């Protein structure tokens, strides 16, 4: 019973989050995202590893949460903008992107499964992907890293339980 609740929570949590995210005004989302991104990437920013985003725009869309934003570098900081044309878009669902961020899922595998979409300037997309692959999770702020790992473990376990249940259903039909 608790396993099924776990599976349903993992499957439906993004949909539950989509309403409050949709109702949150963009300036508030912008403030939160800028704080989080600049906190997370403070070392990469200081070392100039994100300079390739200067005057370029990276779009991120988490479809099942109705959250999308465009990021660029201005004055040495990551800025979130709403009304710009993205050079490249990264699109995926919350659970998949969470697992990628926690290094529990391979972005290439998700890309080939069409669960992660990269559209637009493929060279810029590859630079972003390579940077993300090179970032050390240990450099992430401890509170953020711990929360990310715990949430990713919860999601991963729920997805595995769901896959096992689907396989059992398929076997019982045969």
Tab-separated table of N, CA and C in Angstrom:
chain	number	residue	atom	x	y	z
A	1	UNK	N	0.817	-1.195	0.000
A	1	UNK	CA	0.000	0.000	0.000
A	1	UNK	C	0.867	1.269	0.000
A	2	UNK	N	1.888	1.294	0.878
A	2	UNK	CA	2.761	2.460	0.922
A	2	UNK	C	3.580	2.575	-0.360
A	3	UNK	N	3.921	1.422	-0.953
A	3	UNK	CA	4.657	1.455	-2.209
A	3	UNK	C	3.822	2.111	-3.307
A	4	UNK	N	2.535	1.766	-3.371
A	4	UNK	CA	1.664	2.355	-4.386
A	4	UNK	C	1.479	3.853	-4.137
A	5	UNK	N	1.368	4.249	-2.892
A	5	UNK	CA	1.273	5.670	-2.541
A	5	UNK	C	2.545	6.403	-2.980
A	6	UNK	N	3.687	5.775	-2.739
A	6	UNK	CA	4.971	6.335	-3.140
A	6	UNK	C	5.000	6.546	-4.662
A	7	UNK	N	4.602	5.525	-5.412
A	7	UNK	CA	4.580	5.604	-6.877
A	7	UNK	C	3.661	6.735	-7.337
A	8	UNK	N	2.468	6.794	-6.784
A	8	UNK	CA	1.507	7.825	-7.187
A	8	UNK	C	2.005	9.224	-6.841
A	9	UNK	N	2.651	9.360	-5.705
A	9	UNK	CA	3.189	10.663	-5.318
A	9	UNK	C	4.279	11.105	-6.295
A	10	UNK	N	5.156	10.183	-6.672
A	10	UNK	CA	6.222	10.512	-7.630
A	10	UNK	C	5.619	10.881	-8.984
A	11	UNK	N	4.614	10.142	-9.418
A	11	UNK	CA	4.004	10.405	-10.721
A	11	UNK	C	3.203	11.701	-10.749
A	12	UNK	N	2.520	12.019	-9.647
A	12	UNK	CA	1.584	13.146	-9.661
A	12	UNK	C	2.093	14.427	-9.012
A	13	UNK	N	3.192	14.375	-8.294
A	13	UNK	CA	3.700	15.581	-7.618
A	13	UNK	C	3.962	16.727	-8.593
A	14	UNK	N	4.574	16.477	-9.759
A	14	UNK	CA	4.778	17.603	-10.679
A	14	UNK	C	3.467	18.269	-11.093
A	15	UNK	N	2.442	17.484	-11.314
A	15	UNK	CA	1.144	18.061	-11.698
A	15	UNK	C	0.577	18.911	-10.552
A	16	UNK	N	0.755	18.439	-9.303
A	16	UNK	CA	0.300	19.217	-8.151
A	16	UNK	C	1.058	20.546	-8.057
A	17	UNK	N	2.338	20.525	-8.403
A	17	UNK	CA	3.153	21.738	-8.340
A	17	UNK	C	2.832	22.718	-9.465
A	18	UNK	N	2.270	22.199	-10.551
A	18	UNK	CA	2.048	23.067	-11.713
A	18	UNK	C	1.083	24.209	-11.426
A	19	UNK	N	0.066	23.995	-10.604
A	19	UNK	CA	-0.887	25.070	-10.315
A	19	UNK	C	-0.232	26.216	-9.552
A	20	UNK	N	0.426	25.949	-8.405
A	20	UNK	CA	1.061	27.092	-7.723
A	20	UNK	C	2.149	27.753	-8.571
A	21	UNK	N	2.877	26.970	-9.366
A	21	UNK	CA	3.907	27.566	-10.224
A	21	UNK	C	3.255	28.467	-11.269
A	22	UNK	N	2.140	28.009	-11.843
A	22	UNK	CA	1.435	28.811	-12.850
A	22	UNK	C	0.885	30.104	-12.262
A	23	UNK	N	0.462	30.056	-11.015
A	23	UNK	CA	-0.132	31.228	-10.371
A	23	UNK	C	0.906	32.199	-9.800
A	24	UNK	N	2.144	31.756	-9.683
A	24	UNK	CA	3.198	32.610	-9.135
A	24	UNK	C	3.622	33.628	-10.190
A	25	UNK	N	3.623	34.900	-9.853
A	25	UNK	CA	4.032	35.926	-10.827
A	25	UNK	C	5.492	35.722	-11.251
A	26	UNK	N	5.777	36.025	-12.519
A	26	UNK	CA	7.124	35.815	-13.044
A	26	UNK	C	8.200	36.538	-12.228
A	27	UNK	N	8.001	37.781	-11.789
A	27	UNK	CA	9.069	38.439	-11.009
A	27	UNK	C	9.476	37.646	-9.758
A	28	UNK	N	8.525	36.986	-9.123
A	28	UNK	CA	8.855	36.175	-7.954
A	28	UNK	C	9.629	34.917	-8.369
A	29	UNK	N	9.198	34.263	-9.453
A	29	UNK	CA	9.931	33.099	-9.963
A	29	UNK	C	11.339	33.520	-10.384
A	30	UNK	N	11.430	34.672	-11.041
A	30	UNK	CA	12.722	35.182	-11.499
A	30	UNK	C	13.673	35.383	-10.316
A	31	UNK	N	13.180	36.026	-9.266
A	31	UNK	CA	14.013	36.272	-8.087
A	31	UNK	C	14.509	34.952	-7.494
A	32	UNK	N	13.597	34.007	-7.306
A	32	UNK	CA	13.950	32.718	-6.719
A	32	UNK	C	14.958	31.973	-7.601
A	33	UNK	N	14.686	31.906	-8.902
A	33	UNK	CA	15.568	31.188	-9.825
A	33	UNK	C	16.950	31.831	-9.891
A	34	UNK	N	17.016	33.155	-9.955
A	34	UNK	CA	18.313	33.832	-10.000
A	34	UNK	C	19.119	33.562	-8.749
A	35	UNK	N	18.467	33.610	-7.597
A	35	UNK	CA	19.177	33.337	-6.342
A	35	UNK	C	19.716	31.912	-6.337
A	36	UNK	N	18.864	30.968	-6.709
A	36	UNK	CA	19.246	29.558	-6.713
A	36	UNK	C	20.364	29.286	-7.720
A	37	UNK	N	20.227	29.781	-8.943
A	37	UNK	CA	21.226	29.537	-9.980
A	37	UNK	C	22.577	30.180	-9.640
A	38	UNK	N	22.550	31.403	-9.147
A	38	UNK	CA	23.807	32.067	-8.799
A	38	UNK	C	24.470	31.421	-7.589
A	39	UNK	N	23.670	30.893	-6.672
A	39	UNK	CA	24.205	30.164	-5.518
A	39	UNK	C	24.835	28.857	-5.988
A	40	UNK	N	24.126	28.124	-6.811
A	40	UNK	CA	24.607	26.839	-7.300
A	40	UNK	C	25.865	26.988	-8.159
A	41	UNK	N	25.885	27.966	-9.042
A	41	UNK	CA	26.970	28.086	-10.019
A	41	UNK	C	27.993	29.157	-9.650
A	42	UNK	N	28.081	29.513	-8.380
A	42	UNK	CA	28.971	30.592	-7.961
A	42	UNK	C	30.433	30.311	-8.309
A	43	UNK	N	30.886	29.068	-8.155
A	43	UNK	CA	32.279	28.737	-8.475
A	43	UNK	C	32.509	28.780	-9.985
A	44	UNK	N	31.579	28.231	-10.746
A	44	UNK	CA	31.703	28.239	-12.212
A	44	UNK	C	31.689	29.678	-12.735
A	45	UNK	N	30.862	30.526	-12.134
A	45	UNK	CA	30.826	31.935	-12.531
A	45	UNK	C	32.162	32.613	-12.225
A	46	UNK	N	32.681	32.367	-11.014
A	46	UNK	CA	33.938	32.999	-10.598
A	46	UNK	C	35.100	32.564	-11.470
A	47	UNK	N	35.062	31.328	-11.948
A	47	UNK	CA	36.152	30.810	-12.776
A	47	UNK	C	35.934	31.074	-14.270
A	48	UNK	N	34.832	31.729	-14.627
A	48	UNK	CA	34.575	32.075	-16.020
A	48	UNK	C	34.080	30.913	-16.867
A	49	UNK	N	33.679	29.829	-16.230
A	49	UNK	CA	33.228	28.649	-16.970
A	49	UNK	C	31.898	28.864	-17.685
A	50	UNK	N	31.163	29.891	-17.302
A	50	UNK	CA	29.876	30.169	-17.931
A	50	UNK	C	29.933	31.364	-18.883
A	51	UNK	N	31.120	31.856	-19.151
A	51	UNK	CA	31.263	33.031	-20.021
A	51	UNK	C	30.711	32.789	-21.425
A	52	UNK	N	30.642	31.541	-21.855
A	52	UNK	CA	30.103	31.251	-23.191
A	52	UNK	C	28.624	31.624	-23.297
A	53	UNK	N	27.955	31.879	-22.164
A	53	UNK	CA	26.553	32.315	-22.185
A	53	UNK	C	26.408	33.831	-22.306
A	54	UNK	N	27.527	34.541	-22.307
A	54	UNK	CA	27.478	35.997	-22.466
A	54	UNK	C	26.800	36.316	-23.795
A	55	UNK	N	25.758	37.118	-23.758
A	55	UNK	CA	24.988	37.529	-24.939
A	55	UNK	C	24.313	36.353	-25.646
A	56	UNK	N	24.170	35.232	-24.959
A	56	UNK	CA	23.459	34.075	-25.505
A	56	UNK	C	22.400	33.687	-24.483
A	57	UNK	N	21.385	32.994	-24.952
A	57	UNK	CA	20.244	32.697	-24.089
A	57	UNK	C	19.918	31.213	-24.085
A	58	UNK	N	19.872	30.663	-22.880
A	58	UNK	CA	19.558	29.256	-22.651
A	58	UNK	C	18.165	29.170	-22.058
A	59	UNK	N	17.290	28.455	-22.744
A	59	UNK	CA	15.930	28.264	-22.244
A	59	UNK	C	15.810	26.917	-21.551
A	60	UNK	N	15.111	26.912	-20.436
A	60	UNK	CA	14.849	25.677	-19.697
A	60	UNK	C	13.341	25.580	-19.517
A	61	UNK	N	12.802	24.416	-19.846
A	61	UNK	CA	11.368	24.198	-19.667
A	61	UNK	C	11.147	22.873	-18.952
A	62	UNK	N	10.421	22.965	-17.852
A	62	UNK	CA	10.000	21.782	-17.112
A	62	UNK	C	8.503	21.666	-17.383
A	63	UNK	N	8.189	20.893	-18.410
A	63	UNK	CA	6.851	20.890	-18.998
A	63	UNK	C	5.755	20.522	-18.014
A	64	UNK	N	5.956	19.472	-17.227
A	64	UNK	CA	4.871	19.002	-16.361
A	64	UNK	C	4.660	19.875	-15.128
A	65	UNK	N	5.525	20.855	-14.923
A	65	UNK	CA	5.360	21.802	-13.816
A	65	UNK	C	4.959	23.178	-14.343
A	66	UNK	N	4.879	23.319	-15.664
A	66	UNK	CA	4.568	24.605	-16.299
A	66	UNK	C	5.565	25.688	-15.897
A	67	UNK	N	6.831	25.312	-15.883
A	67	UNK	CA	7.881	26.263	-15.519
A	67	UNK	C	8.863	26.360	-16.677
A	68	UNK	N	9.065	27.581	-17.121
A	68	UNK	CA	10.051	27.829	-18.168
A	68	UNK	C	10.686	29.185	-17.939
A	69	UNK	N	11.975	29.239	-18.249
A	69	UNK	CA	12.694	30.488	-18.114
A	69	UNK	C	13.867	30.502	-19.076
A	70	UNK	N	14.405	31.679	-19.272
A	70	UNK	CA	15.557	31.864	-20.145
A	70	UNK	C	16.658	32.494	-19.303
A	71	UNK	N	17.855	31.938	-19.432
A	71	UNK	CA	18.990	32.369	-18.629
A	71	UNK	C	20.090	32.897	-19.535
A	72	UNK	N	20.768	33.919	-19.061
A	72	UNK	CA	21.926	34.468	-19.759
A	72	UNK	C	22.914	34.967	-18.705
A	73	UNK	N	24.063	35.406	-19.153
A	73	UNK	CA	25.062	36.004	-18.261
A	73	UNK	C	25.076	37.501	-18.512
A	74	UNK	N	24.921	38.270	-17.447
A	74	UNK	CA	25.029	39.729	-17.505
A	74	UNK	C	25.834	40.185	-16.305
A	75	UNK	N	26.863	40.959	-16.573
A	75	UNK	CA	27.701	41.516	-15.509
A	75	UNK	C	28.206	40.437	-14.563
A	76	UNK	N	28.592	39.290	-15.125
A	76	UNK	CA	29.173	38.212	-14.333
A	76	UNK	C	28.191	37.399	-13.509
A	77	UNK	N	26.900	37.623	-13.702
A	77	UNK	CA	25.875	36.901	-12.948
A	77	UNK	C	24.897	36.227	-13.903
A	78	UNK	N	24.314	35.141	-13.452
A	78	UNK	CA	23.240	34.522	-14.217
A	78	UNK	C	21.991	35.359	-14.032
A	79	UNK	N	21.352	35.697	-15.119
A	79	UNK	CA	20.121	36.474	-15.094
A	79	UNK	C	19.019	35.650	-15.722
A	80	UNK	N	17.855	35.747	-15.157
A	80	UNK	CA	16.666	35.084	-15.694
A	80	UNK	C	15.832	36.154	-16.372
A	81	UNK	N	15.470	35.875	-17.615
A	81	UNK	CA	14.663	36.821	-18.381
A	81	UNK	C	13.443	36.091	-18.922
A	82	UNK	N	12.420	36.845	-19.208
A	82	UNK	CA	11.182	36.246	-19.697
A	82	UNK	C	10.998	36.499	-21.194
A	83	UNK	N	11.282	37.714	-21.606
A	83	UNK	CA	10.987	38.106	-22.985
A	83	UNK	C	12.259	38.186	-23.818
A	84	UNK	N	12.845	37.038	-24.078
A	84	UNK	CA	14.018	36.967	-24.948
A	84	UNK	C	13.859	35.719	-25.810
A	85	UNK	N	14.556	35.702	-26.892
A	85	UNK	CA	14.555	34.537	-27.774
A	85	UNK	C	15.692	33.626	-27.327
A	86	UNK	N	15.373	32.403	-26.940
A	86	UNK	CA	16.401	31.462	-26.501
A	86	UNK	C	17.177	30.936	-27.708
A	87	UNK	N	18.484	30.832	-27.547
A	87	UNK	CA	19.323	30.241	-28.596
A	87	UNK	C	19.185	28.721	-28.588
A	88	UNK	N	18.994	28.161	-27.414
A	88	UNK	CA	18.817	26.716	-27.271
A	88	UNK	C	17.833	26.472	-26.124
A	89	UNK	N	17.031	25.433	-26.278
A	89	UNK	CA	16.070	25.043	-25.246
A	89	UNK	C	16.405	23.650	-24.743
A	90	UNK	N	16.361	23.476	-23.434
A	90	UNK	CA	16.407	22.172	-22.791
A	90	UNK	C	15.015	21.955	-22.226
A	91	UNK	N	14.367	20.861	-22.663
A	91	UNK	CA	13.006	20.585	-22.220
A	91	UNK	C	12.917	19.166	-21.673
A	92	UNK	N	12.219	19.039	-20.554
A	92	UNK	CA	12.018	17.720	-19.975
A	92	UNK	C	10.997	17.800	-18.865
A	93	UNK	N	10.704	16.662	-18.291
A	93	UNK	CA	9.791	16.607	-17.157
A	93	UNK	C	10.577	16.694	-15.858
A	94	UNK	N	9.893	17.089	-14.804
A	94	UNK	CA	10.542	17.365	-13.520
A	94	UNK	C	11.335	16.177	-12.995
A	95	UNK	N	10.735	14.999	-12.984
A	95	UNK	CA	11.421	13.845	-12.409
A	95	UNK	C	12.684	13.500	-13.192
A	96	UNK	N	12.622	13.549	-14.514
A	96	UNK	CA	13.801	13.240	-15.327
A	96	UNK	C	14.899	14.276	-15.105
A	97	UNK	N	14.549	15.549	-15.100
A	97	UNK	CA	15.548	16.598	-14.911
A	97	UNK	C	16.154	16.541	-13.512
A	98	UNK	N	15.349	16.186	-12.530
A	98	UNK	CA	15.852	16.023	-11.166
A	98	UNK	C	16.885	14.900	-11.116
A	99	UNK	N	16.583	13.777	-11.767
A	99	UNK	CA	17.520	12.652	-11.771
A	99	UNK	C	18.801	13.000	-12.519
A	100	UNK	N	18.698	13.782	-13.587
A	100	UNK	CA	19.894	14.233	-14.301
A	100	UNK	C	20.736	15.127	-13.386
A	101	UNK	N	20.097	16.061	-12.711
A	101	UNK	CA	20.818	16.984	-11.826
A	101	UNK	C	21.531	16.246	-10.696
A	102	UNK	N	20.926	15.160	-10.217
A	102	UNK	CA	21.521	14.386	-9.123
A	102	UNK	C	22.469	13.304	-9.630
A	103	UNK	N	22.670	13.241	-10.932
A	103	UNK	CA	23.535	12.258	-11.573
A	103	UNK	C	23.036	10.816	-11.384
A	104	UNK	N	21.722	10.675	-11.314
A	104	UNK	CA	21.119	9.352	-11.210
A	104	UNK	C	20.533	8.906	-12.546
A	105	UNK	N	20.595	9.780	-13.544
A	105	UNK	CA	20.140	9.438	-14.900
A	105	UNK	C	21.115	10.059	-15.888
A	106	UNK	N	21.359	9.346	-16.962
A	106	UNK	CA	22.261	9.799	-17.999
A	106	UNK	C	21.488	10.681	-18.978
A	107	UNK	N	21.902	11.949	-19.151
A	107	UNK	CA	21.163	12.825	-20.068
A	107	UNK	C	21.170	12.313	-21.506
A	108	UNK	N	22.249	11.658	-21.924
A	108	UNK	CA	22.292	11.119	-23.284
A	108	UNK	C	21.222	10.049	-23.476
A	109	UNK	N	21.069	9.177	-22.475
A	109	UNK	CA	20.054	8.131	-22.555
A	109	UNK	C	18.656	8.753	-22.634
A	110	UNK	N	18.407	9.761	-21.808
A	110	UNK	CA	17.100	10.428	-21.827
A	110	UNK	C	16.876	11.143	-23.156
A	111	UNK	N	17.943	11.699	-23.714
A	111	UNK	CA	17.830	12.367	-25.005
A	111	UNK	C	17.423	11.365	-26.092
A	112	UNK	N	18.080	10.218	-26.111
A	112	UNK	CA	17.757	9.219	-27.132
A	112	UNK	C	16.400	8.575	-26.907
A	113	UNK	N	15.907	8.603	-25.673
A	113	UNK	CA	14.559	8.118	-25.376
A	113	UNK	C	13.514	9.208	-25.594
A	114	UNK	N	13.948	10.381	-26.042
A	114	UNK	CA	13.080	11.535	-26.282
A	114	UNK	C	12.404	12.038	-24.993
A	115	UNK	N	13.048	11.800	-23.853
A	115	UNK	CA	12.543	12.309	-22.588
A	115	UNK	C	13.229	13.620	-22.210
A	116	UNK	N	14.334	13.920	-22.874
A	116	UNK	CA	15.032	15.193	-22.734
A	116	UNK	C	15.207	15.725	-24.153
A	117	UNK	N	14.702	16.927	-24.385
A	117	UNK	CA	14.791	17.527	-25.716
A	117	UNK	C	15.752	18.710	-25.674
A	118	UNK	N	16.605	18.776	-26.682
A	118	UNK	CA	17.509	19.907	-26.846
A	118	UNK	C	17.241	20.453	-28.234
A	119	UNK	N	16.748	21.691	-28.284
A	119	UNK	CA	16.344	22.289	-29.551
A	119	UNK	C	17.029	23.632	-29.730
A	120	UNK	N	17.446	23.899	-30.964
A	120	UNK	CA	18.059	25.189	-31.257
A	120	UNK	C	19.524	25.027	-31.592
A	121	UNK	N	20.345	25.912	-31.074
A	121	UNK	CA	21.781	25.947	-31.330
A	121	UNK	C	22.439	24.740	-30.666
A	122	UNK	N	22.703	23.711	-31.459
A	122	UNK	CA	23.230	22.469	-30.893
A	122	UNK	C	24.634	22.647	-30.316
A	123	UNK	N	25.420	23.545	-30.888
A	123	UNK	CA	26.759	23.790	-30.350
A	123	UNK	C	26.663	24.370	-28.935
A	124	UNK	N	25.781	25.334	-28.739
A	124	UNK	CA	25.573	25.902	-27.414
A	124	UNK	C	25.003	24.843	-26.468
A	125	UNK	N	24.062	24.052	-26.961
A	125	UNK	CA	23.494	22.982	-26.146
A	125	UNK	C	24.555	22.007	-25.685
A	126	UNK	N	25.496	21.676	-26.559
A	126	UNK	CA	26.576	20.765	-26.202
A	126	UNK	C	27.507	21.392	-25.169
A	127	UNK	N	27.783	22.689	-25.309
A	127	UNK	CA	28.613	23.381	-24.310
A	127	UNK	C	27.950	23.324	-22.936
A	128	UNK	N	26.638	23.570	-22.892
A	128	UNK	CA	25.905	23.525	-21.619
A	128	UNK	C	25.951	22.109	-21.041
A	129	UNK	N	25.675	21.113	-21.882
A	129	UNK	CA	25.681	19.719	-21.423
A	129	UNK	C	27.061	19.325	-20.897
A	130	UNK	N	28.127	19.704	-21.620
A	130	UNK	CA	29.486	19.375	-21.174
A	130	UNK	C	29.823	20.053	-19.850
A	131	UNK	N	29.382	21.292	-19.681
A	131	UNK	CA	29.601	21.981	-18.416
A	131	UNK	C	28.875	21.260	-17.287
A	132	UNK	N	27.641	20.877	-17.530
A	132	UNK	CA	26.867	20.189	-16.494
A	132	UNK	C	27.527	18.848	-16.121
A	133	UNK	N	28.048	18.149	-17.122
A	133	UNK	CA	28.737	16.883	-16.865
A	133	UNK	C	30.010	17.092	-16.050
A	134	UNK	N	30.669	18.232	-16.255
A	134	UNK	CA	31.946	18.494	-15.595
A	134	UNK	C	31.792	19.023	-14.175
A	135	UNK	N	30.626	19.547	-13.846
A	135	UNK	CA	30.435	20.106	-12.502
A	135	UNK	C	30.455	19.004	-11.451
A	136	UNK	N	31.163	19.262	-10.390
A	136	UNK	CA	31.245	18.315	-9.280
A	136	UNK	C	30.097	18.575	-8.312
A	137	UNK	N	29.379	17.526	-7.977
A	137	UNK	CA	28.275	17.686	-7.024
A	137	UNK	C	28.790	18.157	-5.660
A	138	UNK	N	30.027	17.805	-5.327
A	138	UNK	CA	30.593	18.205	-4.037
A	138	UNK	C	30.774	19.724	-3.951
A	139	UNK	N	30.856	20.388	-5.096
A	139	UNK	CA	30.987	21.848	-5.104
A	139	UNK	C	29.646	22.536	-4.848
A	140	UNK	N	28.575	21.766	-4.928
A	140	UNK	CA	27.236	22.305	-4.703
A	140	UNK	C	27.083	22.642	-3.217
A	141	UNK	N	26.386	23.715	-2.892
A	141	UNK	CA	26.145	24.018	-1.479
A	141	UNK	C	25.530	22.798	-0.769
A	142	UNK	N	26.002	22.528	0.433
A	142	UNK	CA	25.633	21.305	1.152
A	142	UNK	C	24.122	21.138	1.287
A	143	UNK	N	23.427	22.176	1.664
A	143	UNK	CA	21.970	22.061	1.840
A	143	UNK	C	21.284	21.699	0.524
A	144	UNK	N	21.717	22.319	-0.547
A	144	UNK	CA	21.139	22.048	-1.860
A	144	UNK	C	21.470	20.627	-2.304
A	145	UNK	N	22.726	20.213	-2.122
A	145	UNK	CA	23.154	18.874	-2.522
A	145	UNK	C	22.400	17.797	-1.733
A	146	UNK	N	22.262	17.992	-0.440
A	146	UNK	CA	21.561	17.014	0.404
A	146	UNK	C	20.094	16.906	0.002
A	147	UNK	N	19.454	18.046	-0.175
A	147	UNK	CA	18.049	18.033	-0.595
A	147	UNK	C	17.873	17.392	-1.957
A	148	UNK	N	18.771	17.703	-2.883
A	148	UNK	CA	18.721	17.126	-4.220
A	148	UNK	C	18.867	15.604	-4.165
A	149	UNK	N	19.847	15.130	-3.401
A	149	UNK	CA	20.064	13.686	-3.293
A	149	UNK	C	18.872	12.969	-2.664
A	150	UNK	N	18.322	13.537	-1.613
A	150	UNK	CA	17.180	12.899	-0.946
A	150	UNK	C	15.954	12.862	-1.852
A	151	UNK	N	15.675	13.959	-2.515
A	151	UNK	CA	14.526	14.005	-3.407
A	151	UNK	C	14.728	13.079	-4.605
A	152	UNK	N	15.935	13.062	-5.152
A	152	UNK	CA	16.224	12.184	-6.285
A	152	UNK	C	16.109	10.716	-5.892
A	153	UNK	N	16.571	10.361	-4.698
A	153	UNK	CA	16.456	8.970	-4.239
A	153	UNK	C	14.990	8.578	-4.100
A	154	UNK	N	14.171	9.484	-3.581
A	154	UNK	CA	12.739	9.225	-3.434
A	154	UNK	C	12.083	9.025	-4.799
A	155	UNK	N	12.395	9.905	-5.748
A	155	UNK	CA	11.832	9.822	-7.098
A	155	UNK	C	12.309	8.554	-7.797
A	156	UNK	N	13.607	8.282	-7.701
A	156	UNK	CA	14.163	7.093	-8.356
A	156	UNK	C	13.508	5.812	-7.823
A	157	UNK	N	13.343	5.722	-6.518
A	157	UNK	CA	12.709	4.537	-5.925
A	157	UNK	C	11.264	4.410	-6.391
A	158	UNK	N	10.552	5.511	-6.450
A	158	UNK	CA	9.164	5.474	-6.918
A	158	UNK	C	9.056	5.068	-8.375
A	159	UNK	N	9.987	5.553	-9.200
A	159	UNK	CA	9.975	5.186	-10.617
A	159	UNK	C	10.316	3.704	-10.804
A	160	UNK	N	11.230	3.194	-9.990
A	160	UNK	CA	11.579	1.769	-10.070
A	160	UNK	C	10.400	0.900	-9.638
A	161	UNK	N	9.706	1.314	-8.578
A	161	UNK	CA	8.527	0.569	-8.125
A	161	UNK	C	7.463	0.546	-9.209
A	162	UNK	N	7.274	1.675	-9.877
A	162	UNK	CA	6.291	1.762	-10.952
A	162	UNK	C	6.680	0.851	-12.115
A	163	UNK	N	7.966	0.820	-12.454
A	163	UNK	CA	8.432	-0.047	-13.544
A	163	UNK	C	8.242	-1.522	-13.185
A	164	UNK	N	8.514	-1.869	-11.925
A	164	UNK	CA	8.317	-3.260	-11.481
A	164	UNK	C	6.835	-3.636	-11.559
A	165	UNK	N	5.961	-2.743	-11.132
A	165	UNK	CA	4.523	-3.009	-11.168
A	165	UNK	C	4.034	-3.161	-12.615
A	166	UNK	N	4.549	-2.327	-13.491
A	166	UNK	CA	4.159	-2.420	-14.913
A	166	UNK	C	4.635	-3.734	-15.502
A	167	UNK	N	5.842	-4.153	-15.146
A	167	UNK	CA	6.375	-5.428	-15.649
A	167	UNK	C	5.554	-6.597	-15.107
A	168	UNK	N	5.167	-6.533	-13.841
A	168	UNK	CA	4.348	-7.604	-13.262
A	168	UNK	C	2.991	-7.682	-13.937
A	169	UNK	N	2.402	-6.517	-14.245
A	169	UNK	CA	1.117	-6.507	-14.947
A	169	UNK	C	1.259	-7.114	-16.337
A	170	UNK	N	2.340	-6.778	-17.026
A	170	UNK	CA	2.571	-7.305	-18.376
A	170	UNK	C	2.779	-8.810	-18.343
A	171	UNK	N	3.495	-9.304	-17.335
A	171	UNK	CA	3.737	-10.744	-17.218
A	171	UNK	C	2.474	-11.511	-16.891
A	172	UNK	N	1.587	-10.891	-16.102
A	172	UNK	CA	0.358	-11.593	-15.731
A	172	UNK	C	-0.620	-11.685	-16.902
A	173	UNK	N	-0.498	-10.766	-17.859
A	173	UNK	CA	-1.353	-10.804	-19.039
A	173	UNK	C	-0.924	-11.915	-19.982
A	174	UNK	N	0.377	-12.156	-20.042
A	174	UNK	CA	0.914	-13.165	-20.972
A	174	UNK	C	0.662	-14.549	-20.528
